[in-house]
């Protein structure tokens, strides 16, 4: 039986944006969650060197796995072994491996709503059952220990994301600890998507491994390391589950790209350059938060991390896809419709990515202020 997979509507927005750009329009891309910057300069230089000197092939970099282990020790105080890490072709295959090697068809996997569209779709594609739990302002758009404790029956697993897509909200350490405790008591396996770690604007993000050593962790070089197009990520599992994860990786994907692994190893030590990107995102975030009242967008999720604004536009529309298309056609500013992230209430929300340059943010605000003002006037008439 074939699973019914929902489309990723932001792709249609991007397609329209590319069409308008080909017609000569000026487009500001705030629809996708990807940095507008490239890989660190030293990583690119290493890639050129490898291209000139090595044929490459199927390969898993032992030095890169060891460097990732050092990252966990230095950043979270957690000791992991290289055998626990499987290098993947980005976070999406890592999620496929996490689910397929841990759960079985028919298992119920809980997740927050709103949440990243691929969680729901990947679970469905693997013939598991997504249980989307409505999470609003009261829980900062995140699952909580209380919500998980109240699920009857308990799901087989839960997907957590902190910072989250599309909201940017972060689960604080004490709540992660409480979630870990509930999941241990109820036999719920935790899959922690930590792809936005390193991108926080208040307190540092905490890894679920600090509270639950059996947690399965998904991460990637796409966001903080600014290497989305290189398709490199990793899956971290308990030692006794490593052989199964490795077997699934080899059967389904062989290896991560060799060139990306060489570059990724160097990128992990380019912190000054990467922290410069975070400083740009912080300025962009502050500028948008200052401008949102002029747009009439006062109901937003707290963007503690990642690089998103999740905004309620329900006073202006109940069709976020059409709303985003009209915004794009009229202003050249591309945003993502909320229905990608919340199939129930997302028609009243949009997501803006601020992972672009600060001048682009300023220009987007300049274009959007009169457009939103006109929409508010029309809605009030």
Short mmCIF file of N, CA and C in Angstrom, two decimals, residues 57 90 117 132 140 186 201 283 285 324 341 344 347 351 356:
data_model
loop_
_atom_site.label_atom_id
_atom_site.label_comp_id
_atom_site.label_asym_id
_atom_site.label_seq_id
_atom_site.Cartn_x
_atom_site.Cartn_y
_atom_site.Cartn_z
N UNK A 57 35.15 8.18 -3.45
CA UNK A 57 34.35 6.97 -3.61
C UNK A 57 33.48 6.78 -2.39
N UNK A 90 22.58 14.21 4.94
CA UNK A 90 21.72 15.25 5.48
C UNK A 90 20.83 14.71 6.59
N UNK A 117 7.19 19.67 8.25
CA UNK A 117 6.35 18.83 7.41
C UNK A 117 6.94 17.44 7.21
N UNK A 132 -0.16 14.00 15.79
CA UNK A 132 0.20 15.41 15.92
C UNK A 132 -0.56 16.03 17.09
N UNK A 140 4.32 27.27 24.47
CA UNK A 140 5.34 27.85 23.58
C UNK A 140 5.52 26.99 22.33
N UNK A 186 7.15 5.64 30.58
CA UNK A 186 6.09 5.14 29.71
C UNK A 186 6.61 4.34 28.53
N UNK A 201 19.38 32.58 20.55
CA UNK A 201 19.54 34.00 20.82
C UNK A 201 19.32 34.34 22.29
N UNK A 283 20.82 40.07 14.26
CA UNK A 283 20.42 41.41 13.82
C UNK A 283 19.12 41.35 13.02
N UNK A 285 16.76 39.11 13.17
CA UNK A 285 15.67 38.79 14.10
C UNK A 285 15.22 40.06 14.83
N UNK A 324 0.34 33.85 0.71
CA UNK A 324 1.78 33.90 0.41
C UNK A 324 2.04 34.14 -1.08
N UNK A 341 3.17 23.25 7.88
CA UNK A 341 3.62 22.89 9.21
C UNK A 341 2.48 22.54 10.16
N UNK A 344 -4.03 21.60 10.24
CA UNK A 344 -5.32 21.95 10.84
C UNK A 344 -5.49 23.46 10.93
N UNK A 347 -3.65 27.32 8.03
CA UNK A 347 -4.20 28.25 7.04
C UNK A 347 -4.22 29.69 7.56
N UNK A 351 5.23 31.50 7.71
CA UNK A 351 6.58 31.44 8.29
C UNK A 351 7.51 32.27 7.43
N UNK A 356 18.75 35.44 5.66
CA UNK A 356 19.22 36.17 4.48
C UNK A 356 20.09 37.32 4.97
#
